[in-house]
XYZ file of C-alpha atoms in Angstrom:
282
model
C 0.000 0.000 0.000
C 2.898 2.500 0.402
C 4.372 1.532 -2.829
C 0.750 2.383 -4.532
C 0.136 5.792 -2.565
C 2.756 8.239 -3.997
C 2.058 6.381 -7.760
C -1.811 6.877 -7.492
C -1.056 10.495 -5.774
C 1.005 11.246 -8.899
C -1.621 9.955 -11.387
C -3.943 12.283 -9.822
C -2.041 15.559 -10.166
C -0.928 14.845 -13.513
C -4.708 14.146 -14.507
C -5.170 17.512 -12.807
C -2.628 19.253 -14.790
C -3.564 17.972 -18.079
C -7.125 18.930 -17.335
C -6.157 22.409 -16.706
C -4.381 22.357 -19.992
C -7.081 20.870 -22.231
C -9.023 23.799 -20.375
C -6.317 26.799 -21.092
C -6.595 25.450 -25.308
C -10.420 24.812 -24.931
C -12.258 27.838 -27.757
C -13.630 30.653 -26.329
C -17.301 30.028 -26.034
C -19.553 32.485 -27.757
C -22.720 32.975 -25.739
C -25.637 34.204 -27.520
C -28.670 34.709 -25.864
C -30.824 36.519 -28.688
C -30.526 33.884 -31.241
C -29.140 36.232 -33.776
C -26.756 33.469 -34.716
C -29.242 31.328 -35.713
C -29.272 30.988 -39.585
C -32.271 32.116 -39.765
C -30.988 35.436 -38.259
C -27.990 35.494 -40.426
C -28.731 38.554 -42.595
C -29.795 40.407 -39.155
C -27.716 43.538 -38.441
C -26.737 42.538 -34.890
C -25.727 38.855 -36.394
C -23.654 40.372 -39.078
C -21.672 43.162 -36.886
C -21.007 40.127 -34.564
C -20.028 37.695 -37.151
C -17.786 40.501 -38.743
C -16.165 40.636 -35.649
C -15.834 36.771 -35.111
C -14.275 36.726 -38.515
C -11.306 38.723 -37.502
C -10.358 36.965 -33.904
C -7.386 35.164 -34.039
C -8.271 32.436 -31.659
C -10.994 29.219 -31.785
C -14.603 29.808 -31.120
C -17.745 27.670 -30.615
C -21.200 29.628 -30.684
C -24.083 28.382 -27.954
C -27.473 29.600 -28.202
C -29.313 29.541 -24.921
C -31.892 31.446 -22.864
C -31.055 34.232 -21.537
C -31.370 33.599 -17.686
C -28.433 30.474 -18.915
C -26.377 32.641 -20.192
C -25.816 35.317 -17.495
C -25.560 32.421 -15.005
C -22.938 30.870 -17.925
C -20.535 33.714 -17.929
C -20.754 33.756 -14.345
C -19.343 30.325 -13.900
C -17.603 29.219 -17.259
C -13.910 29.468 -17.623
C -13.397 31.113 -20.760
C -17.134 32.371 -22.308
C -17.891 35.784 -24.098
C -21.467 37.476 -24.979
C -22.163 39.929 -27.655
C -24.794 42.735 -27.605
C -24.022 43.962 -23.727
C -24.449 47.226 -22.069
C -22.015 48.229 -19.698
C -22.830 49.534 -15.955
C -21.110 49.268 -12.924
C -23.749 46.484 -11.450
C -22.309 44.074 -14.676
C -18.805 44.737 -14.147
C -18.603 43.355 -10.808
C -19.641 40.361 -12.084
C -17.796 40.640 -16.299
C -15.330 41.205 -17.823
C -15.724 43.632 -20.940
C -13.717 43.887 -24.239
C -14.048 47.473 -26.367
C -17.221 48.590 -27.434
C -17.764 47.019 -30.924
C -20.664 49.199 -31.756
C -23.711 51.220 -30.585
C -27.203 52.413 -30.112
C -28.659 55.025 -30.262
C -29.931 57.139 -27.365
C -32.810 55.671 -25.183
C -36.003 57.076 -25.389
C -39.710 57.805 -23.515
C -42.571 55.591 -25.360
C -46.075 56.863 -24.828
C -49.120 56.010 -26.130
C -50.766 58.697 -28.317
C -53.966 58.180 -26.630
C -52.914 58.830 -23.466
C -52.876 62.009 -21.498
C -49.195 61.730 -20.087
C -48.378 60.759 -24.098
C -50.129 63.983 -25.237
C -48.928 66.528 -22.300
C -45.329 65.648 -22.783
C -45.443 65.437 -26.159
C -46.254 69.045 -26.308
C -43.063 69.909 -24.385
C -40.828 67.960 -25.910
C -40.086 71.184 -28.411
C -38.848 73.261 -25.227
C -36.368 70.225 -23.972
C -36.131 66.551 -22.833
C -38.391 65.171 -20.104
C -36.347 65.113 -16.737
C -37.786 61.681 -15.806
C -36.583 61.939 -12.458
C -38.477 65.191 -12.104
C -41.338 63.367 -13.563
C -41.497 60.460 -11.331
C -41.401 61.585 -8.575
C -44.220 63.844 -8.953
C -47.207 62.779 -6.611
C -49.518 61.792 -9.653
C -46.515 60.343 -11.693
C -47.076 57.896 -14.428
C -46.067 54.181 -14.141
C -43.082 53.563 -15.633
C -42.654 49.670 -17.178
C -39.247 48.048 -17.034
C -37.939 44.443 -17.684
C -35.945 43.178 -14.527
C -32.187 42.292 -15.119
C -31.854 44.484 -18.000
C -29.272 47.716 -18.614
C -30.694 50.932 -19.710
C -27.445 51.897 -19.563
C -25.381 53.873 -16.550
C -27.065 57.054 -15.953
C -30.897 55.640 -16.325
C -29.813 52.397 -14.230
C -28.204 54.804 -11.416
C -31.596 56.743 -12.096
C -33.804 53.236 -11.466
C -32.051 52.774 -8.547
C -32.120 55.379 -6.531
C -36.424 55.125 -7.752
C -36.572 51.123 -6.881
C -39.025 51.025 -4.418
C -41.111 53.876 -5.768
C -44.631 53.186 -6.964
C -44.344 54.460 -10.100
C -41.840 51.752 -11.641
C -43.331 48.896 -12.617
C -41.002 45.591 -13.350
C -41.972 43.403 -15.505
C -39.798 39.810 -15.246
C -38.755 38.938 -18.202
C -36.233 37.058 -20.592
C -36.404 39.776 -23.507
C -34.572 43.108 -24.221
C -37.262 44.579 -26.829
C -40.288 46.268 -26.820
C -43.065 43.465 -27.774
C -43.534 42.518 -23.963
C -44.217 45.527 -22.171
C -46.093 47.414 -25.443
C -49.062 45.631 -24.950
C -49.416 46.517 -21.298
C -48.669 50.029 -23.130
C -51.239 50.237 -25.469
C -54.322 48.876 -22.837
C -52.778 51.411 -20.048
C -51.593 48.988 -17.598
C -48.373 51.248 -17.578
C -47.987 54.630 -18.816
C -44.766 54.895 -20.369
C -41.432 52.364 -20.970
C -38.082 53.246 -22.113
C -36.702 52.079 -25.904
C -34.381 52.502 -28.645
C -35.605 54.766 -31.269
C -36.290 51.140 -33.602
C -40.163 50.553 -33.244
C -41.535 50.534 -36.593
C -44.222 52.465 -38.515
C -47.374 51.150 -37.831
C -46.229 51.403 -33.874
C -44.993 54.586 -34.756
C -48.348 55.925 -35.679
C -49.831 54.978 -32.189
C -46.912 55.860 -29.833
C -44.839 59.008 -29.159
C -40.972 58.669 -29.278
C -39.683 61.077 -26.652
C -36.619 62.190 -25.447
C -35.498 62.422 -22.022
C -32.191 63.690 -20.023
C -31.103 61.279 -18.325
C -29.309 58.784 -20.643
C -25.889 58.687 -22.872
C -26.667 60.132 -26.537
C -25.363 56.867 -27.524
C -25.789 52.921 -26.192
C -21.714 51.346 -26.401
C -22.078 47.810 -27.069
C -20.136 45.199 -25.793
C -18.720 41.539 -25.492
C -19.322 40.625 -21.925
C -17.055 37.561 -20.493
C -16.409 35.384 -17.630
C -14.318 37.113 -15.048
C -11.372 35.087 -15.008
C -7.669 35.042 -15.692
C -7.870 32.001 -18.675
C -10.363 34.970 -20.597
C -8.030 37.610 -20.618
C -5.907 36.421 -23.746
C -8.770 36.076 -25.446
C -10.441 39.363 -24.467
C -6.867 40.735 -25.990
C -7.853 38.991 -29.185
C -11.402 40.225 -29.221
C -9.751 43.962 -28.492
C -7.555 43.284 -31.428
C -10.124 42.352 -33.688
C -12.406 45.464 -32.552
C -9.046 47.855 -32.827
C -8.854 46.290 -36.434
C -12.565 46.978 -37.652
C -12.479 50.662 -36.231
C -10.033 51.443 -39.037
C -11.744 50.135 -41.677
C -14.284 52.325 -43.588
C -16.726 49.712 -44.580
C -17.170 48.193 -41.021
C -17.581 51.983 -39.535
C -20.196 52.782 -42.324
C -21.885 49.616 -41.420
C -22.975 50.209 -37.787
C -23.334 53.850 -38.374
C -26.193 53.120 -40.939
C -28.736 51.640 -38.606
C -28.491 55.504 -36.577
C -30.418 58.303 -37.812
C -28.292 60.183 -40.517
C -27.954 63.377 -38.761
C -26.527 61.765 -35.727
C -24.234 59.135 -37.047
C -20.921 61.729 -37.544
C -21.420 62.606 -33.418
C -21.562 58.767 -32.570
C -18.577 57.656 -34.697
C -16.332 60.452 -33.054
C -18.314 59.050 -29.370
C -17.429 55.550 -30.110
C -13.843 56.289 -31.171
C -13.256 58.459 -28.115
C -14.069 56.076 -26.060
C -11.752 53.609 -27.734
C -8.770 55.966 -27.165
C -9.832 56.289 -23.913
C -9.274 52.669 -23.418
C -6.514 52.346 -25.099
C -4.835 55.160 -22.784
């Protein structure tokens, strides 16, 4: 038995070390939790801005698909895992890490319907300037505000949510989508009075809702890859930050996530995204 000990005790550490080297080769794991990798979704903007992206790492990749309560709970816990189309906010950093922004949104905006009296009186202020929506609420007949729980409006609005959390006038809806379809129907029959969105609802909504603007949030929405938290990522993140350095230089890649901004704003958020990218790389 003494002669077995130190042989078996040796087996077991080299089976450890080999593991953790199959692990530090293993491909970064691409985590998408919108499905815009699907084929189907192929021709999608936010599939081909990733993909571009994908196409100019230097290291090995394998895409999952997976819901979306997975996939946080995935790049919490997996070794070496990455997932495109993330906001950035102090909250998620604590528990990512983040590569360069690789593109953006536009500014966040105030939905209302059009047949609603909060829709119509702030509609005809919106010529003077942008709803405060602190200021409005925390007004004693505020309107309810819908949000979806666990997602990023981005910094400013998020630090704004939370100081308003237990207020009566935010509504939060659980959810597993980022997009407008589950809360505009609560909208439209005036369960809630108002819910925050990119500027991307189409024309028929656009004939029944008011697109507003309001002060607190960035003119722009950085996107991100957010990954595991981890010192195996971190060559990889380089790799991602490489590829992202790459594409910011090249014309056709710049003119392709400018062109889903309005026209007039698209010259401010290429010199916003590429400030903060020197910023970084300072």
């Amino acid at each position: 038995m003494r002669s077995i000990f130190p042989l078996c005790l040796l087996s077991v550490v080299l089976a450890s070390f080999c593991s953790l080297k199959v692990n530090a080769e293993a491909p970064l794991v691409i985590i998408d939790a919108e499905s815009w990798l699907n084929t189907e979704n192929q021709n999608s903007f936010q599939s081909q801005v990733a993909r571009q992206v994908l196409s100019e790492f230097k290291g090995q990749f394998d895409i999952s698909i997976m819901p979306r309560n997975r996939a946080r709970q995935t790049l919490e816990r997996h070794p070496s895992a990455c997932s495109p189309w993330m906001l950035k906010n102090k909250a998620r950093e604590k528990l990512y890490a983040y590569t360069l922004p690789y593109m953006m949104e536009s500014s966040l905006k105030l939905v209302l319907s059009k047949e609603s009296a909060w829709g119509k009186a702030l509609a005809s202020k919106q010529d003077k300037e942008p709803v405060s929506l602190f200021n409005l609420l925390v007004q004693d007949t505020a309107p309810v505000l819908g949000i979806e729980s666990g997602r990023s409006y981005g910094d400013t609005t998020d630090a704004l949510l939370k100081q308003l959390e237990h207020s009566h006038s935010i509504y939060v809806r659980t959810s597993t989508a980022d997009s407008l379809a589950p809360l505009k129907p609560m909208l439209h029959h005036g369960f809630i009075d108002v819910l925050i969105e990119y500027d991307k609802i189409n024309e028929e909504l656009k004939d029944k809702f008011y697109i507003l603007e309001y002060q607190e949030t960035e003119p722009f929405q950085l996107v991100y890859f957010a990954c595991s938290k981890t010192e195996q990522v971190k060559p990889q993140i380089q790799l991602l930050n490489d590829a992202i350095r790459a594409l910011s230089i090249n014309e056709s890649y710049i003119n392709k996530i400018l062109s889903h901004l309005p026209e007039k704003d698209r010259a401010k958020a290429r010199a916003y995204w590429q400030q903060a990218l020197g910023q970084a790389k300072s």
